[in-house]
Coordinates of C-alpha atoms in Angstrom, one line a residue:
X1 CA 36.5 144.2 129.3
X2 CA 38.0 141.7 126.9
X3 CA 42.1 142.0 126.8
X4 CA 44.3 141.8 123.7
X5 CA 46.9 139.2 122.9
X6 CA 50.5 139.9 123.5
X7 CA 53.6 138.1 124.8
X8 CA 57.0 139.4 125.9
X9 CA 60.4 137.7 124.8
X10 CA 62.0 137.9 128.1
X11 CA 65.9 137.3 128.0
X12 CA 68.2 137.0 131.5
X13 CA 69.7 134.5 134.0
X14 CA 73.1 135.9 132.0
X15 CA 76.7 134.7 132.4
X16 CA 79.7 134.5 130.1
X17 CA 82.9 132.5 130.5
X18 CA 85.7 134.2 129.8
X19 CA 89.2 132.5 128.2
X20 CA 92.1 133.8 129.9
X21 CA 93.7 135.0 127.1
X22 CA 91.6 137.8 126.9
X23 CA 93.3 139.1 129.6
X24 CA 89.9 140.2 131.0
X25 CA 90.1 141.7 134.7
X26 CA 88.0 139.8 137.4
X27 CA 86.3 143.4 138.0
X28 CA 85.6 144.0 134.2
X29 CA 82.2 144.8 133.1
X30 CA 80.4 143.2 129.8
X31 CA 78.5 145.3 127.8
X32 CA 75.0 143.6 125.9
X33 CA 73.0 145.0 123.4
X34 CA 70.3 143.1 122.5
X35 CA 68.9 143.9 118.8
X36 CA 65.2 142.5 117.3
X37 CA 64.2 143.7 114.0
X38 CA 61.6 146.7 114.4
X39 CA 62.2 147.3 117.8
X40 CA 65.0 149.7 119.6
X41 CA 68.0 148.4 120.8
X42 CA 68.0 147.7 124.7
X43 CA 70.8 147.3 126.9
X44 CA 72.0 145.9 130.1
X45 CA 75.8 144.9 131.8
X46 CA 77.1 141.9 133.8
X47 CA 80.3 141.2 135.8
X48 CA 82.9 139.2 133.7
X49 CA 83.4 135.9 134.3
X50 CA 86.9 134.4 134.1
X51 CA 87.1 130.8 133.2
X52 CA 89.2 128.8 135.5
X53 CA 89.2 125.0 136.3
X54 CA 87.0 123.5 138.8
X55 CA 85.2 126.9 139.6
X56 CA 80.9 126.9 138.5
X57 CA 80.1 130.2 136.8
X58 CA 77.6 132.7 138.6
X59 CA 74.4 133.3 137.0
X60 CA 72.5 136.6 136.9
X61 CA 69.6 135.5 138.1
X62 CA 67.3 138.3 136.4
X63 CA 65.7 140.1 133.6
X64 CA 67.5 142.1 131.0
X65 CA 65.9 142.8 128.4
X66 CA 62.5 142.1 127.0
X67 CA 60.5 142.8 124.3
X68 CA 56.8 143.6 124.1
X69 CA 54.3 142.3 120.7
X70 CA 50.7 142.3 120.4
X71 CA 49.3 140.4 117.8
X72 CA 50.4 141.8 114.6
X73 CA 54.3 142.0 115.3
X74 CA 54.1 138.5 117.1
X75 CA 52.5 137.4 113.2
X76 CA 55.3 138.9 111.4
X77 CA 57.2 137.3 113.8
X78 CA 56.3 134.0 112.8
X79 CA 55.9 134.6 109.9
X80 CA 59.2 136.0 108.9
X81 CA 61.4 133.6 111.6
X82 CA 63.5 136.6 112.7
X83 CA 66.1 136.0 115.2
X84 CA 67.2 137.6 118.0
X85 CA 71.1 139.3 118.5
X86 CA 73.3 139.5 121.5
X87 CA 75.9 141.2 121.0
X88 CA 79.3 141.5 124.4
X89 CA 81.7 144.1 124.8
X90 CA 84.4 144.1 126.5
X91 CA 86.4 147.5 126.8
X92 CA 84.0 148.7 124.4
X93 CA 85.6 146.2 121.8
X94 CA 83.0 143.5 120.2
X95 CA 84.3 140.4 122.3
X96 CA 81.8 138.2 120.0
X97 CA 77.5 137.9 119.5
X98 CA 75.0 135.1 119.3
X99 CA 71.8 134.8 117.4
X100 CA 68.7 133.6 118.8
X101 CA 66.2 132.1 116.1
X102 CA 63.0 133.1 117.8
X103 CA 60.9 129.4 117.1
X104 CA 57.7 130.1 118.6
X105 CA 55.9 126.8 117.4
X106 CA 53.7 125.4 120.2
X107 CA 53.4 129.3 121.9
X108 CA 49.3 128.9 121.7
X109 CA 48.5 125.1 122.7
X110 CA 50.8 125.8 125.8
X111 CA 48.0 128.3 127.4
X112 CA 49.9 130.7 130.0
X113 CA 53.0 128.3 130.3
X114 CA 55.0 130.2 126.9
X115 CA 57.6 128.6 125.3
X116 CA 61.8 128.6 126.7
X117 CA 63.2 129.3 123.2
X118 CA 67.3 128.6 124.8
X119 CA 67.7 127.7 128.3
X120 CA 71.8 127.1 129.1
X121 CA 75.1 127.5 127.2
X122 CA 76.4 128.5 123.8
X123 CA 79.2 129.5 121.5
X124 CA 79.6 133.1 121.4
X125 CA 80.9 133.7 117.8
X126 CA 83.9 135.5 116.8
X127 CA 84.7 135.7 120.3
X128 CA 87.5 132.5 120.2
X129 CA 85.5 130.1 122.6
X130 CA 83.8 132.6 124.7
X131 CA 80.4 131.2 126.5
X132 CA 77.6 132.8 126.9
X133 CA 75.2 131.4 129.5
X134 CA 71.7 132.5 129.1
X135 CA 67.4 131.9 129.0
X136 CA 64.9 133.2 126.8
X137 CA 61.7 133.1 126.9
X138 CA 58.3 133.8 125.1
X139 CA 55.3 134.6 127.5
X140 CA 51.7 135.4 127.3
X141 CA 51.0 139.0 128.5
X142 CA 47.8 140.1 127.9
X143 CA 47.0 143.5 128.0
X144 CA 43.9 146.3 128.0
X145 CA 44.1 148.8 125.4
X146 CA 42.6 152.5 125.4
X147 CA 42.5 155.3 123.1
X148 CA 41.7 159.0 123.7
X149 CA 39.4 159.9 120.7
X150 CA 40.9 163.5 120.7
X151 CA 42.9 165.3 122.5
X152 CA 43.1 165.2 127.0
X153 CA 42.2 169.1 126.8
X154 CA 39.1 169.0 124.9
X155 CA 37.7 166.4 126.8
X156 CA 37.2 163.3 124.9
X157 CA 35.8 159.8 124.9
X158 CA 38.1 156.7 125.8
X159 CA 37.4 153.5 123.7
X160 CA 38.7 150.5 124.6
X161 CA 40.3 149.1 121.4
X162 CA 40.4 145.1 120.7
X163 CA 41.6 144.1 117.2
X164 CA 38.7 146.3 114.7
X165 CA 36.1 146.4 117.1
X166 CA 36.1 150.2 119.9
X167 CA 33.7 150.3 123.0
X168 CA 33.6 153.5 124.8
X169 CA 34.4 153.0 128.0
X170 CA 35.1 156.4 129.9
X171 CA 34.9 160.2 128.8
X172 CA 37.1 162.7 130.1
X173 CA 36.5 166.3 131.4
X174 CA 39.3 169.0 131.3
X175 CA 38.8 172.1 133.1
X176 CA 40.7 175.0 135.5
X177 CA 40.3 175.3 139.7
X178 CA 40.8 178.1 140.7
X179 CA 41.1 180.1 144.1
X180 CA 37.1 180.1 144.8
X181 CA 37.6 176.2 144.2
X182 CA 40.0 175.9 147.1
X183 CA 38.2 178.0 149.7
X184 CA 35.1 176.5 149.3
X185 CA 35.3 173.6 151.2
X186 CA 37.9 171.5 152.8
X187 CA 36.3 168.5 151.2
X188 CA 34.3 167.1 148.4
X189 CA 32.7 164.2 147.8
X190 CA 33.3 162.2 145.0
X191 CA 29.6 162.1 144.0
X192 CA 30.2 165.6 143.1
X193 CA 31.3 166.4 139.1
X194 CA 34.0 168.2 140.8
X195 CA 37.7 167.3 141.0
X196 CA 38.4 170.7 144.0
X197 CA 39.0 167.9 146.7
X198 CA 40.8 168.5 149.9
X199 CA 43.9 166.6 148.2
X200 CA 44.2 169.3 146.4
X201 CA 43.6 171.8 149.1
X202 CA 46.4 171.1 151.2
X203 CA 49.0 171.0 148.7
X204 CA 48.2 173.6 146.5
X205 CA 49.2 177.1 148.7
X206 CA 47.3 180.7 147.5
X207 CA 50.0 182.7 145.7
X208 CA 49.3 185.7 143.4
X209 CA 48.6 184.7 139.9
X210 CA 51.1 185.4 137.3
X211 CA 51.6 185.2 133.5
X212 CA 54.6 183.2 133.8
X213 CA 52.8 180.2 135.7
X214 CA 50.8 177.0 134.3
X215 CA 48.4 176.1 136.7
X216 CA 44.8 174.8 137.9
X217 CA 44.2 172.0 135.5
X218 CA 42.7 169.5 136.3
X219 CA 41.0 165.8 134.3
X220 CA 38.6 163.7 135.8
X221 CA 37.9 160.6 134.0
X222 CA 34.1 159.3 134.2
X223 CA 32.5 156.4 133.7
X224 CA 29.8 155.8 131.2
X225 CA 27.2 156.5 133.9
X226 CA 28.7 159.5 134.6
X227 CA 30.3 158.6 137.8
X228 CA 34.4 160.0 138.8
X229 CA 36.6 157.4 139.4
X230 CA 39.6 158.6 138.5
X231 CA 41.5 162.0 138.4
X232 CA 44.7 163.9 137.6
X233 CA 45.1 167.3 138.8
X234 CA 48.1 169.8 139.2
X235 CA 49.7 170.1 142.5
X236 CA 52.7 171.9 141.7
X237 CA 52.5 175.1 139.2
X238 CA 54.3 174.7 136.0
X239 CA 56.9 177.6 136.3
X240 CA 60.1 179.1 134.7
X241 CA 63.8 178.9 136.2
X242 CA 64.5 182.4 137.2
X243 CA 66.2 183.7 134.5
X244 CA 64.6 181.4 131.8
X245 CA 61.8 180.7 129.8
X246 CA 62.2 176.7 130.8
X247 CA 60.7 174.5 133.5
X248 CA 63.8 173.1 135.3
X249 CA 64.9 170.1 137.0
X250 CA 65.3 171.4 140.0
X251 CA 61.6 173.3 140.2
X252 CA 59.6 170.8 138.1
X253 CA 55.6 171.3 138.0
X254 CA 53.5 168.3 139.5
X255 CA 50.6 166.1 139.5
X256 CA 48.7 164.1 141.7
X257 CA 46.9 161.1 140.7
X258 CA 43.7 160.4 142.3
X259 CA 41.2 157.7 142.9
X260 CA 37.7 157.4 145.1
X261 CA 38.4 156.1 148.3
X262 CA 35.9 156.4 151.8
X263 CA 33.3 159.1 150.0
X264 CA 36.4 161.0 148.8
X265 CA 39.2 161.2 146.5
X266 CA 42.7 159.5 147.7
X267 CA 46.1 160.2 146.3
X268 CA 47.2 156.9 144.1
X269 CA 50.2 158.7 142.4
X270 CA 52.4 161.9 141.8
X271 CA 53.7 163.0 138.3
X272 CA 56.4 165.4 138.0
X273 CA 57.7 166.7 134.9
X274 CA 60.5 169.2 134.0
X275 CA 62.2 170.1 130.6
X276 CA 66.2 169.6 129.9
X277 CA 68.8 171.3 128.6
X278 CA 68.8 169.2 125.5
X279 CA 65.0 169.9 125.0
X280 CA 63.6 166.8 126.7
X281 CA 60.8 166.0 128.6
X282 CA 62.1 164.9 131.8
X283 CA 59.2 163.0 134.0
X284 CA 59.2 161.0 137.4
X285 CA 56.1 158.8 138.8
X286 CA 55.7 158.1 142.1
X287 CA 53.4 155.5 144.0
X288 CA 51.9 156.8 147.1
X289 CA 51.1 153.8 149.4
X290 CA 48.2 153.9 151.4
X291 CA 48.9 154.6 154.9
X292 CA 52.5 154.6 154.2
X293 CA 55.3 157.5 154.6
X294 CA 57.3 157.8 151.6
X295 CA 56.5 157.4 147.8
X296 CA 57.9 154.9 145.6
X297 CA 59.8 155.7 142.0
X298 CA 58.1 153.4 139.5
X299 CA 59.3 155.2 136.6
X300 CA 62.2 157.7 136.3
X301 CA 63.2 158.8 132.3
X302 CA 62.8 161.1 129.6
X303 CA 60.9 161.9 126.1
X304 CA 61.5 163.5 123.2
X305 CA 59.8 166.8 123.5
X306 CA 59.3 168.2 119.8
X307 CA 59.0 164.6 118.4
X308 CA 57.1 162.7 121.2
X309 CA 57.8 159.3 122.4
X310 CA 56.3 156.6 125.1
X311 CA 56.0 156.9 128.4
X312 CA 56.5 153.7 130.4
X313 CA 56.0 151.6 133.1
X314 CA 58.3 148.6 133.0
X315 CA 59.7 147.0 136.1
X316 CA 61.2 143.7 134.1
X317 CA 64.8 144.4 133.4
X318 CA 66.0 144.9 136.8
X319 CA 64.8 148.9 137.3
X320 CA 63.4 147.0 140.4
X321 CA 62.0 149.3 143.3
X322 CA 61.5 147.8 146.9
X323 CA 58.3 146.3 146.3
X324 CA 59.5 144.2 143.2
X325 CA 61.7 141.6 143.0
X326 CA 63.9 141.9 139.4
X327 CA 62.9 138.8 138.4
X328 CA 60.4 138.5 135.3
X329 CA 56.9 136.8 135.8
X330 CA 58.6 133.5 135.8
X331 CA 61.5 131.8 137.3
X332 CA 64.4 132.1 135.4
X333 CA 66.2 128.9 136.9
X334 CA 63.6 127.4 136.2
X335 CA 62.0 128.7 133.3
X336 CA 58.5 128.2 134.5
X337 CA 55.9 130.6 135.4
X338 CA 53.5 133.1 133.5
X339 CA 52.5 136.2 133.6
X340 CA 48.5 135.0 135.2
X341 CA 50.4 134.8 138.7
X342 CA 51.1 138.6 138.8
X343 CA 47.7 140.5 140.5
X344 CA 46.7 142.9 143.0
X345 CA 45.6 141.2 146.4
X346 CA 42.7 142.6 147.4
X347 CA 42.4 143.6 151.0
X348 CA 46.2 143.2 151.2
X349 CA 47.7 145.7 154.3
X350 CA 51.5 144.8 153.0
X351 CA 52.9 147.7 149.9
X352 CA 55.0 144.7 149.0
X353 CA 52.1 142.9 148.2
X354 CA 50.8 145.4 145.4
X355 CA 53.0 143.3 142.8
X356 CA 54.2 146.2 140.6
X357 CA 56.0 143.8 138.7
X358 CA 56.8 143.1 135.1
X359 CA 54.9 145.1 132.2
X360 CA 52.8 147.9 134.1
X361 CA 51.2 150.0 131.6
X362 CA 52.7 152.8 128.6
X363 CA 51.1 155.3 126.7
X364 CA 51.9 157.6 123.3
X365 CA 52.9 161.1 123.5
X366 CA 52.9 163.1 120.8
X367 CA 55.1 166.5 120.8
X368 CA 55.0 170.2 120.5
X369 CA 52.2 171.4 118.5
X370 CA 51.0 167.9 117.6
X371 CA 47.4 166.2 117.6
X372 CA 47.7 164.0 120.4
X373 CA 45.3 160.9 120.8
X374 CA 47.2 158.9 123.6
X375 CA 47.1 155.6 123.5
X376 CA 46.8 153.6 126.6
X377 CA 48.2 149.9 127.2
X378 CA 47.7 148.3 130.9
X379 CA 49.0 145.1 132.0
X380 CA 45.8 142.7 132.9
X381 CA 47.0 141.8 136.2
X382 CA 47.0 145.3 137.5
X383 CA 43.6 146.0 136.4
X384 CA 41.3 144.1 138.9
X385 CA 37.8 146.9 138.2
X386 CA 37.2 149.8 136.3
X387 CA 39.0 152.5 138.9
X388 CA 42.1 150.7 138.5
X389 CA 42.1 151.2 134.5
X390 CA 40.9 154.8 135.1
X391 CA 43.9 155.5 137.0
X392 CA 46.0 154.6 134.4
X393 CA 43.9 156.4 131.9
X394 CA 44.2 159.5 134.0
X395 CA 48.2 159.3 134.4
X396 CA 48.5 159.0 131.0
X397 CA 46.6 162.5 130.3
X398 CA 48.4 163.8 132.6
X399 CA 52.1 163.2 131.1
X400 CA 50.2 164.3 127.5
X401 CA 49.4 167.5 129.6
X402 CA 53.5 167.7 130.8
X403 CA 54.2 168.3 126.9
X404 CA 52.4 171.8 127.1
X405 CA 52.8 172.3 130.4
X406 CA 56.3 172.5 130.2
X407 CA 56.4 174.9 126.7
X408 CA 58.8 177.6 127.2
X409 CA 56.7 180.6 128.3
X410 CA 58.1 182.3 125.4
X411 CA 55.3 180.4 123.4
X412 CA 51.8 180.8 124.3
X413 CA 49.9 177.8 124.5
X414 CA 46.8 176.6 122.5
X415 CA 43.2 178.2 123.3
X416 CA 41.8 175.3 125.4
X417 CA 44.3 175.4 128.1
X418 CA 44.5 179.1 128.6
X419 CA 41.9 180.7 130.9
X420 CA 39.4 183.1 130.0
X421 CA 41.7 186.0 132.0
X422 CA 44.6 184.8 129.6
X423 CA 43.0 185.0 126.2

């Protein structure tokens, strides 16, 4: 599999020195909102600093904020010579901002290095000699990129898009388990075209069906010789708040992310989903280490349910989970580095050696009554063979999946994801 060029502007190792007369406390917090034409608005904060003689400021030594291009937005990039805008709070007043101009000469000829756009101190203006301390930076990040040619529940092809040209790669198969499924057998190898495995047997208890419960389904992603190496598969029922038509918070439904492992399928990851107040999709994913007692949050956030969104996997800006350090792919003192040192390490027995770091992997999700094709991006360094993509690939359906699954049971859902007994 050939990957697809993109870089990420990384921006961090932030500080601001702070004239006195701003009458700044030393516990005050400073606000950032970093703004880049065609992209949305992120956000991070810092401690103040408060400039006094003799005393070195402290630098926040991490990532926040950073912007993702493939190749297009990278050549209108260039090509228009947009800049980049920081703008600090204090108190929620505009204390001053700074423009970046995003040069990017040289980015190609210097292979995985990147380029340090700004690397140390500058005026922030408006702000009546106010510092800001900072580095940015320009990296290579290249990335795998799949698309479902229709949608998860009709069981479609996955391509493997780079630039014009689409390889198939995997096909999909949707379908329902149901009790006959779980008191088959107690296991099930993953030679079979099955995904009933005894994952799913001890986490999924017998209870008496009902109209108000979404449950049973199931993906299994294939490979083009018709081998499973990846599935999704509810573990928790989709079900209504009592008293409601709405999957809550505090009762979400679940899935479990699976992969081959020893003749038979292994749990790689847990999706839960739920639907707010406000009408959004509320998700959490989980790691499940092998061997290891408790999961670990790589992702934690919401999506627009009517309008859709991107779900994400981004541990860059400081959302850092024990396994990660917050730093970027690159030292930020330093401002070397590049993305080619992230990777799995194969036969590694340490979960802090996984490196779920940086850009993991996203995917489109369409809303409520939409065509949904998702599309899948993975970082290269996490995909070291075909299992690991299919993972992905499988987590991504599965969060498409959440949209419906998590309808209010007012609505009834689309033919292919109601059972024959429900038509």
């Amino acid at each position: 599999m050939d990957p697809c060029p993109f870089v990420r502007i990384v921006i961090g190792n932030l500080s601001v020195k702070v004239p006195a007369k701003h009458k700044l406390q030393s516990s005050s917090i400073l606000d950032f909102k970093f703004k880049l034409k065609g992209f949305s608005t992120q956000v991070s904060t810092i401690p103040a600093f408060l400039q006094q003689k003799q005393q070195e400021p402290i630098l926040d030594n991490k990532v926040h904020a950073c912007f993702s291009l493939n190749k297009t937005q990278l050549d209108k990039l260039v090509k228009k010579s947009r800049s980049l805008k920081i703008e600090i709070r204090a108190r929620k007043k505009l204390l001053g901002s700074v423009l970046v101009p995003l040069e990017l000469k040289g980015l190609e000829s210097n292979g995985n290095k990147g380029v340090v756009i700004t690397n140390g101190w500058v005026l922030v203006g408006g702000s009546s000699s106010a510092q800001l301390h900072m580095n940015v930076k320009v990296e290579h990040d290249p990335r795998f990129v799949f698309q479902f040619d229709g949608e998860p529940e009709c069981s479609p092809q996955v391509f493997q898009v780079n630039g014009n040209v689409k390889q198939p790669v995997f096909t999909c198969k949707f379908s329902f388990r149901n009790s006959s499924d779980r008191n088959s057998r107690s296991r099930s190898s993953i030679s079979e075209r099955s995904t009933s495995t005894s994952c799913f047997n001890c986490c999924t208890a017998d209870k008496e069906s009902s109209p108000k419960e979404r449950k049973g389904w199931s993906i299994t992603i294939h490979d083009l010789s018709g081998s499973p190496i990846a599935a999704a598969s509810m573990l928790t029922p989709f079900v209504p708040s009592q008293g409601s038509n709405r999957v809550s918070r505090s009762n979400p439904g679940a899935w479990l992310i699976l992969r081959p492992g020893h003749g038979t399928w292994k749990p790689w990851g847990r999706l839960e989903a739920w639907l707010e107040s406000g009408g959004e999709l509320g998700y959490r994913f989980e790691i499940i280490p092998d061997g290891a007692n408790d999961a670990i949050t790589l992702a934690s956030s919401t999506i627009n349910a009517k309008n859709g969104g991107k779900f994400s996997i981004d541990i860059s800006n400081g959302a850092a989970t024990p396994m990660t350090s917050p730093n970027s792919s690159f030292d930020l003192c330093s401002g070397s580095g590049s993305g080619s040192d992230f990777g799995s390490a194969p036969g590694s027995g340490s979960w802090g050696q996984l490196l779920y770091r940086g850009f993991v992997m996203s995917s489109t999700v369409e809303g409520y009554g939409k065509c949904s094709k998702p599309e899948v991006v993975v970082g290269v360094q996490h995909v070291n063979c075909s299992e690991d993509a299919a993972a992905f690939v499988a987590l991504a359906a599965a969060m498409d999946l959440s949209i419906d699954a998590c309808r209010s049971f007012s609505q009834k859902l689309r033919k292919e994801l109601r059972r024959s007994d429900q038509e």
